Coordinates of N, CA and C in Angstrom, one line a residue:
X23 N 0.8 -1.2 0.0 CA 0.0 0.0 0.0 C 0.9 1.2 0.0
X24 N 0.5 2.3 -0.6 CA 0.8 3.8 -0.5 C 0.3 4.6 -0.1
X25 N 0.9 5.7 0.4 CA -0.4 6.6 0.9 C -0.2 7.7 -0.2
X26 N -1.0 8.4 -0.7 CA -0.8 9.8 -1.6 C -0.3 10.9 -0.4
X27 N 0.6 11.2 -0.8 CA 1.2 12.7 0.2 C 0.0 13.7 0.0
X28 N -0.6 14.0 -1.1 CA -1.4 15.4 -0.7 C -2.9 15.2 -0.1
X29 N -3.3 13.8 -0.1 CA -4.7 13.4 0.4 C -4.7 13.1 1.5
X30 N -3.4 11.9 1.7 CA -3.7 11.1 3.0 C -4.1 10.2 2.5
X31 N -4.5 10.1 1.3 CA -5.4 8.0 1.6 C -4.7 7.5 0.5
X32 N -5.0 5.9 1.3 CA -4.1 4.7 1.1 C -4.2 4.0 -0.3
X33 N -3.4 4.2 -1.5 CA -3.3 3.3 -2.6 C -3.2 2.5 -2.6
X34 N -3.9 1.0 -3.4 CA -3.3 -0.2 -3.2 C -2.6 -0.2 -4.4
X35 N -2.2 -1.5 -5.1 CA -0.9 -1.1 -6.1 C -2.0 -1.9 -7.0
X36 N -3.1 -2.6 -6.8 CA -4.5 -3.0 -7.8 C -4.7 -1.6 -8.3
X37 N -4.9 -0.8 -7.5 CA -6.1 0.4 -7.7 C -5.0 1.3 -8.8
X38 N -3.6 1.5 -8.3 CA -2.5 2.3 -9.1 C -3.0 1.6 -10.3
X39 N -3.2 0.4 -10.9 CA -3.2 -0.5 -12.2 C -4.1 0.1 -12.7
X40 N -5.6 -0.1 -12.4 CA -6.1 0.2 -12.5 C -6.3 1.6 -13.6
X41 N -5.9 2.5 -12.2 CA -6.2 3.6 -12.8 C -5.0 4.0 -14.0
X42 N -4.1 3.4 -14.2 CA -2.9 3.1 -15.2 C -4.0 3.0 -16.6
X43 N -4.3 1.6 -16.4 CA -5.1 0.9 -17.3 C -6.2 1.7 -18.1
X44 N -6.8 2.8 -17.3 CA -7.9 3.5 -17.5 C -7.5 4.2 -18.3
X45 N -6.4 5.2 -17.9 CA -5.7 6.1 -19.1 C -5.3 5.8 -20.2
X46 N -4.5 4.6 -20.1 CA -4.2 4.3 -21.4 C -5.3 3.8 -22.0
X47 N -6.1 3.5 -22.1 CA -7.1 2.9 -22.8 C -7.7 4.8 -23.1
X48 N -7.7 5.2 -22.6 CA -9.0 6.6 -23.0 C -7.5 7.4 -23.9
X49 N -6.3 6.9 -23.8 CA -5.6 7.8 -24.9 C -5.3 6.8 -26.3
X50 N -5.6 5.6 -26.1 CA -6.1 4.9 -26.9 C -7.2 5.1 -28.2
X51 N -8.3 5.0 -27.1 CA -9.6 5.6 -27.3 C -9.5 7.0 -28.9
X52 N -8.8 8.0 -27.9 CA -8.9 9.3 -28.3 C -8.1 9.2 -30.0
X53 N -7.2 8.5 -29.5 CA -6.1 8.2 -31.0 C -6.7 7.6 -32.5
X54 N -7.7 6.8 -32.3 CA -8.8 5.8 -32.6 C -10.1 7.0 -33.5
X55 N -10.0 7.9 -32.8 CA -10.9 9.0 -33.1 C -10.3 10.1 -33.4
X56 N -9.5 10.0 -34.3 CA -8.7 11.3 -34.8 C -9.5 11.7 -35.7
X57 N -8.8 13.0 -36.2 CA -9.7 13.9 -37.1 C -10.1 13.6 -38.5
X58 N -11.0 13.4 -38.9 CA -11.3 13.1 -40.5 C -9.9 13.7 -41.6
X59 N -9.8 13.1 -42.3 CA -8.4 13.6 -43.4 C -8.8 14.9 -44.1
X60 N -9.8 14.9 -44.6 CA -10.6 16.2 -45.2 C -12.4 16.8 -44.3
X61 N -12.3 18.2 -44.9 CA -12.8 18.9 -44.4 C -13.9 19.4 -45.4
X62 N -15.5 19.9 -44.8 CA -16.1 20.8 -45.5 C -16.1 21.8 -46.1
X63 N -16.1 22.8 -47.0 CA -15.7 23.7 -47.3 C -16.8 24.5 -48.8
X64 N -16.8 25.4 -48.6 CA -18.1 26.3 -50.1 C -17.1 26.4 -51.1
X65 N -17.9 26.2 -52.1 CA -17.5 26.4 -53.3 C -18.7 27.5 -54.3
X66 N -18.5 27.9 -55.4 CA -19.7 27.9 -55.6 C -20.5 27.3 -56.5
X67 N -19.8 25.9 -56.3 CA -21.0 24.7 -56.8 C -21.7 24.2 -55.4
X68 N -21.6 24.6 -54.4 CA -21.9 24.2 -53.3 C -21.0 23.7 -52.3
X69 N -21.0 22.9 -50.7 CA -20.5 22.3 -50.1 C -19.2 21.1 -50.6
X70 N -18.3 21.2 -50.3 CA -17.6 20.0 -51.1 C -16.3 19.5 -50.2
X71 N -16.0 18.3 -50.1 CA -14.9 17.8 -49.2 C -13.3 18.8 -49.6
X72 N -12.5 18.7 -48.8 CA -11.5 19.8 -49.0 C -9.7 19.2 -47.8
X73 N -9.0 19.7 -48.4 CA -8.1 18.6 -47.8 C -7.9 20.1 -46.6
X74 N -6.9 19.6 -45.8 CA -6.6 20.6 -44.6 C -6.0 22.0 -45.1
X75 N -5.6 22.2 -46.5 CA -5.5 23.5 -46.8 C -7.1 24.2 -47.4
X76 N -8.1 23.5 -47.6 CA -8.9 24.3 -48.1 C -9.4 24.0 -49.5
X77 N -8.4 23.1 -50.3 CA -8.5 23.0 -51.4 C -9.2 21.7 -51.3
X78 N -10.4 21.8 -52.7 CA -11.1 20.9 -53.4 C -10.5 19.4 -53.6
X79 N -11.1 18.7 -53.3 CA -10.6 17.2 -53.5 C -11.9 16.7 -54.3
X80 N -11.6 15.5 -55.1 CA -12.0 14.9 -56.5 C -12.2 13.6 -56.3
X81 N -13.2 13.2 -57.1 CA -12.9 11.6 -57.2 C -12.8 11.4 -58.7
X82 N -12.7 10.0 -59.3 CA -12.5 9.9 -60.6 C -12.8 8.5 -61.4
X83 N -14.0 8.4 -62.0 CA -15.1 7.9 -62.8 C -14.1 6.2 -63.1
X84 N -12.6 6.8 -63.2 CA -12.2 5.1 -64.1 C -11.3 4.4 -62.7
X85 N -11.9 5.0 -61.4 CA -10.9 4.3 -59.8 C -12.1 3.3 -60.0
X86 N -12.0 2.4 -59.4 CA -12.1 1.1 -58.9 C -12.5 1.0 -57.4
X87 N -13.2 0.8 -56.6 CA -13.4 1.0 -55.6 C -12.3 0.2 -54.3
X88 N -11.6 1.1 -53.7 CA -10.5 0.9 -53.1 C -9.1 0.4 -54.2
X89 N -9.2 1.4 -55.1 CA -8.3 1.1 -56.3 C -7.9 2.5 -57.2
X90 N -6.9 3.2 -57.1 CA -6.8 4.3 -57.7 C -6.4 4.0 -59.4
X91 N -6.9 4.5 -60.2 CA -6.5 4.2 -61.3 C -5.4 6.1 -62.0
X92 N -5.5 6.3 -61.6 CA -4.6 7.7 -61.5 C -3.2 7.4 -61.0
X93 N -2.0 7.1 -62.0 CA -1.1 6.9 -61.8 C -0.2 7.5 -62.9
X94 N 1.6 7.7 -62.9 CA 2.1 8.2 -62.9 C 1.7 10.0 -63.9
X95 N 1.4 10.0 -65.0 CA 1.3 11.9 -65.5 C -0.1 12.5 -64.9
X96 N -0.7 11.2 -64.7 CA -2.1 11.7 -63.9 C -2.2 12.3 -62.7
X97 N -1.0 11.3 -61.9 CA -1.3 11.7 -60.5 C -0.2 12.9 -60.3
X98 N 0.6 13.4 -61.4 CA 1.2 14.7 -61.4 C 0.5 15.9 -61.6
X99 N -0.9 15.8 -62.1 CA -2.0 16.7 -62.4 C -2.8 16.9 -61.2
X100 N -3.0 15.7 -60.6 CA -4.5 15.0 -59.8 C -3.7 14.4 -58.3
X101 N -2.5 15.3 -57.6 CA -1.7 14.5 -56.5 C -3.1 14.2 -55.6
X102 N -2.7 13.0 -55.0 CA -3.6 12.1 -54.0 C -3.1 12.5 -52.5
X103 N -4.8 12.6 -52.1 CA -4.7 13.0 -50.8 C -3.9 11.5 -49.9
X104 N -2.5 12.4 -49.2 CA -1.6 11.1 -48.8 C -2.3 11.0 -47.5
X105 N -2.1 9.5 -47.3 CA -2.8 9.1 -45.9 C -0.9 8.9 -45.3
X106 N -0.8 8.9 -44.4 CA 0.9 8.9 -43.6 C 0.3 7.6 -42.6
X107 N 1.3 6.4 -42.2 CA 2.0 5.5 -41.9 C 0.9 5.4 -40.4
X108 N 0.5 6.5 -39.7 CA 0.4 6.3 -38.7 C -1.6 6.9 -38.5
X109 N -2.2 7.1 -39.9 CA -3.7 7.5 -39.9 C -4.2 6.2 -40.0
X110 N -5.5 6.4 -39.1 CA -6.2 5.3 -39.4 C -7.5 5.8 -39.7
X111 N -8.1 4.7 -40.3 CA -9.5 4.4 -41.2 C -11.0 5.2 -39.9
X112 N -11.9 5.6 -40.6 CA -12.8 5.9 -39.6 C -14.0 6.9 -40.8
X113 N -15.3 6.6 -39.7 CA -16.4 7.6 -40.7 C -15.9 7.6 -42.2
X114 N -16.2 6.7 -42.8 CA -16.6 6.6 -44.3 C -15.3 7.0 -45.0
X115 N -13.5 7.1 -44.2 CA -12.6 7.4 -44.6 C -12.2 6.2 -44.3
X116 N -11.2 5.4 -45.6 CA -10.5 4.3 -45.3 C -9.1 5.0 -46.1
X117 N -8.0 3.9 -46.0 CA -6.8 4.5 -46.7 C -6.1 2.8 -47.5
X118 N -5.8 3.3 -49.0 CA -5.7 2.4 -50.1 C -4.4 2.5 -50.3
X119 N -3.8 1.3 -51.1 CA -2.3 1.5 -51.2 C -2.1 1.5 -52.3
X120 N -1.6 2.6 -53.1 CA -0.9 3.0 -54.5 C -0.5 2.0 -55.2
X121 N -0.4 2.0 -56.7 CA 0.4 1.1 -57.2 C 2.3 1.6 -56.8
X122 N 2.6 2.7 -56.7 CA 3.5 3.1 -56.3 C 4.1 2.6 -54.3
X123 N 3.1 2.1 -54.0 CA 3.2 1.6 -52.4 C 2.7 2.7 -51.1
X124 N 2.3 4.1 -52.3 CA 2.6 5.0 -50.5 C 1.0 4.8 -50.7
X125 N 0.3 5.3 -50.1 CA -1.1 5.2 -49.1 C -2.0 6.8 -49.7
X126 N -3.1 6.8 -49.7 CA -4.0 7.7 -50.2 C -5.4 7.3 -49.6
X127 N -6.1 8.4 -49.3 CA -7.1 8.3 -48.5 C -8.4 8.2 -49.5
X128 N -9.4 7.6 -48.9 CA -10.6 7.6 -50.2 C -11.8 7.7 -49.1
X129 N -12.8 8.5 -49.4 CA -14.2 8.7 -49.1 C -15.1 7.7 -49.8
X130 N -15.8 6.8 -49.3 CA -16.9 5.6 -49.0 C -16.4 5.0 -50.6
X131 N -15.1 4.9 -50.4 CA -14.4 3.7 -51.1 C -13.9 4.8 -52.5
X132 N -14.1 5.7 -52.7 CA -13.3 6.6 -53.9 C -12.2 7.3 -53.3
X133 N -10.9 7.3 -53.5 CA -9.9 7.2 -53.6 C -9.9 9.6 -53.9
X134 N -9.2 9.6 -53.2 CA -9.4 11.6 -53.3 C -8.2 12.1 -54.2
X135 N -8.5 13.0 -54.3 CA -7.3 13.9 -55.1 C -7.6 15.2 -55.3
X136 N -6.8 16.5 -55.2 CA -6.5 17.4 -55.1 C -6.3 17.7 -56.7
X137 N -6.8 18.8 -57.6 CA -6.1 19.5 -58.8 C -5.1 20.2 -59.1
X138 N -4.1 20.1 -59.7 CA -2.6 21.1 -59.7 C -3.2 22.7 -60.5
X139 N -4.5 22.5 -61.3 CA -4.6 23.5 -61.2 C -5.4 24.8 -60.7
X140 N -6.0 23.9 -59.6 CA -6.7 24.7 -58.5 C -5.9 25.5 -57.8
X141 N -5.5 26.6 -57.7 CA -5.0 27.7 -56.8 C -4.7 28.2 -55.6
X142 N -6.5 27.9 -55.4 CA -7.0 28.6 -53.9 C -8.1 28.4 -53.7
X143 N -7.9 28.0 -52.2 CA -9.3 27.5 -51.3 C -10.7 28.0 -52.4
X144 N -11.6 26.9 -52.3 CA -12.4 27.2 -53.5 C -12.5 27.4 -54.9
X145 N -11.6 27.0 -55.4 CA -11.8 26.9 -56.6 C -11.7 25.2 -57.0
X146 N -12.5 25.3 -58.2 CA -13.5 23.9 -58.5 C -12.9 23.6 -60.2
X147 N -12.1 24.0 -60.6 CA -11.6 23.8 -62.0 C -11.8 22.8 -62.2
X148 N -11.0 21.5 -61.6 CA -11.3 20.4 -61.9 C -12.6 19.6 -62.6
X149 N -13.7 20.3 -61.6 CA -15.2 19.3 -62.0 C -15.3 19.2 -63.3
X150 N -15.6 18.0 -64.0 CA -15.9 17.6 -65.2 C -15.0 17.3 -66.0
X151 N -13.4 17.8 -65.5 CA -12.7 17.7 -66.1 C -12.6 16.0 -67.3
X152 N -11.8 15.8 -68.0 CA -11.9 14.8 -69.2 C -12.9 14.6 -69.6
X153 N -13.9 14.5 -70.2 CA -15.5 14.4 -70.4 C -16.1 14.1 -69.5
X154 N -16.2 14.6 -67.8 CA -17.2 14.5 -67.0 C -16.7 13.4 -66.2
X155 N -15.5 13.0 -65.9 CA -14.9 11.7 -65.3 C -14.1 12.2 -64.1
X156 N -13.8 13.3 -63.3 CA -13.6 13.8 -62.5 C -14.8 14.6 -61.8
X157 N -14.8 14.5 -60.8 CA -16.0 15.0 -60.0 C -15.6 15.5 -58.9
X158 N -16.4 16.9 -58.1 CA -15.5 17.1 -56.9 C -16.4 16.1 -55.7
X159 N -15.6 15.9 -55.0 CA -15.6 14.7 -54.0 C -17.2 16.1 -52.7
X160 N -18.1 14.8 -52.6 CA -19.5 15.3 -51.7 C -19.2 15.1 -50.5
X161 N -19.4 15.7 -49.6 CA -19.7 15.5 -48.0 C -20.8 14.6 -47.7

């Protein structure tokens, strides 16, 4: 047993575990529930998913569901929203793996991407792009 110096009362070394166990599990928890990869954001075609700078993200007519078909001059035009080593999957965001190996995040199984020549927060150039096969990605 311990006593806590500022209370006075007596710890057992169960109860220390315990309360160990508790924390870690609620920073667990909290880790488990990280922030969505993308964000809402106006445009003026309306509401539209948006990566953490603001800018428009896309999906694209010839992906494959958990399958990016946008690879090497494409995805120089169309870079993919990167998922990093340590995000995990949650609310209708899962993360797919490149033919290249690195990781890309996709909304209810389409795979996202950003436009090279979108500018600034809100702008929507992309939609429609190649005969209507690019679309900007819905909330």
């Amino acid at each position: 047993m311990r006593t806590n110096c500022m209370t006075g009362d007596t710890m057992t070394t169960s109860s220390i575990r315990l309360a160990l166990t508790l924390l870690a599990s609620l920073a667990m928890t909290s880790a488990a529930f990280a922030a969505p990869p993308a964000k809402t954001g106006k445009t003026d075609k309306g509401n539209v998913l948006t990566d953490a700078k603001g800018m428009s993200l896309y999906t694209f007519d010839k992906d494959m569901e958990g399958k990016s078909a946008c690879n090497g001059p494409c995805a120089t035009n169309w870079p993919a929203l990167k998922a990093e080593a340590s995000d995990a999957a949650g609310d209708g965001y899962t993360i797919i793996t490149r033919d290249d190996g690195s990781k890309q995040w996709a909304h209810n199984g389409k795979p996202l991407y950003t436009f090279a020549k979108d500018t600034k927060p809100g702008d929507v150039t992309g939609d429609g792009f190649l005969n209507g096969a690019w679309h900007l990605a819905m909330p």
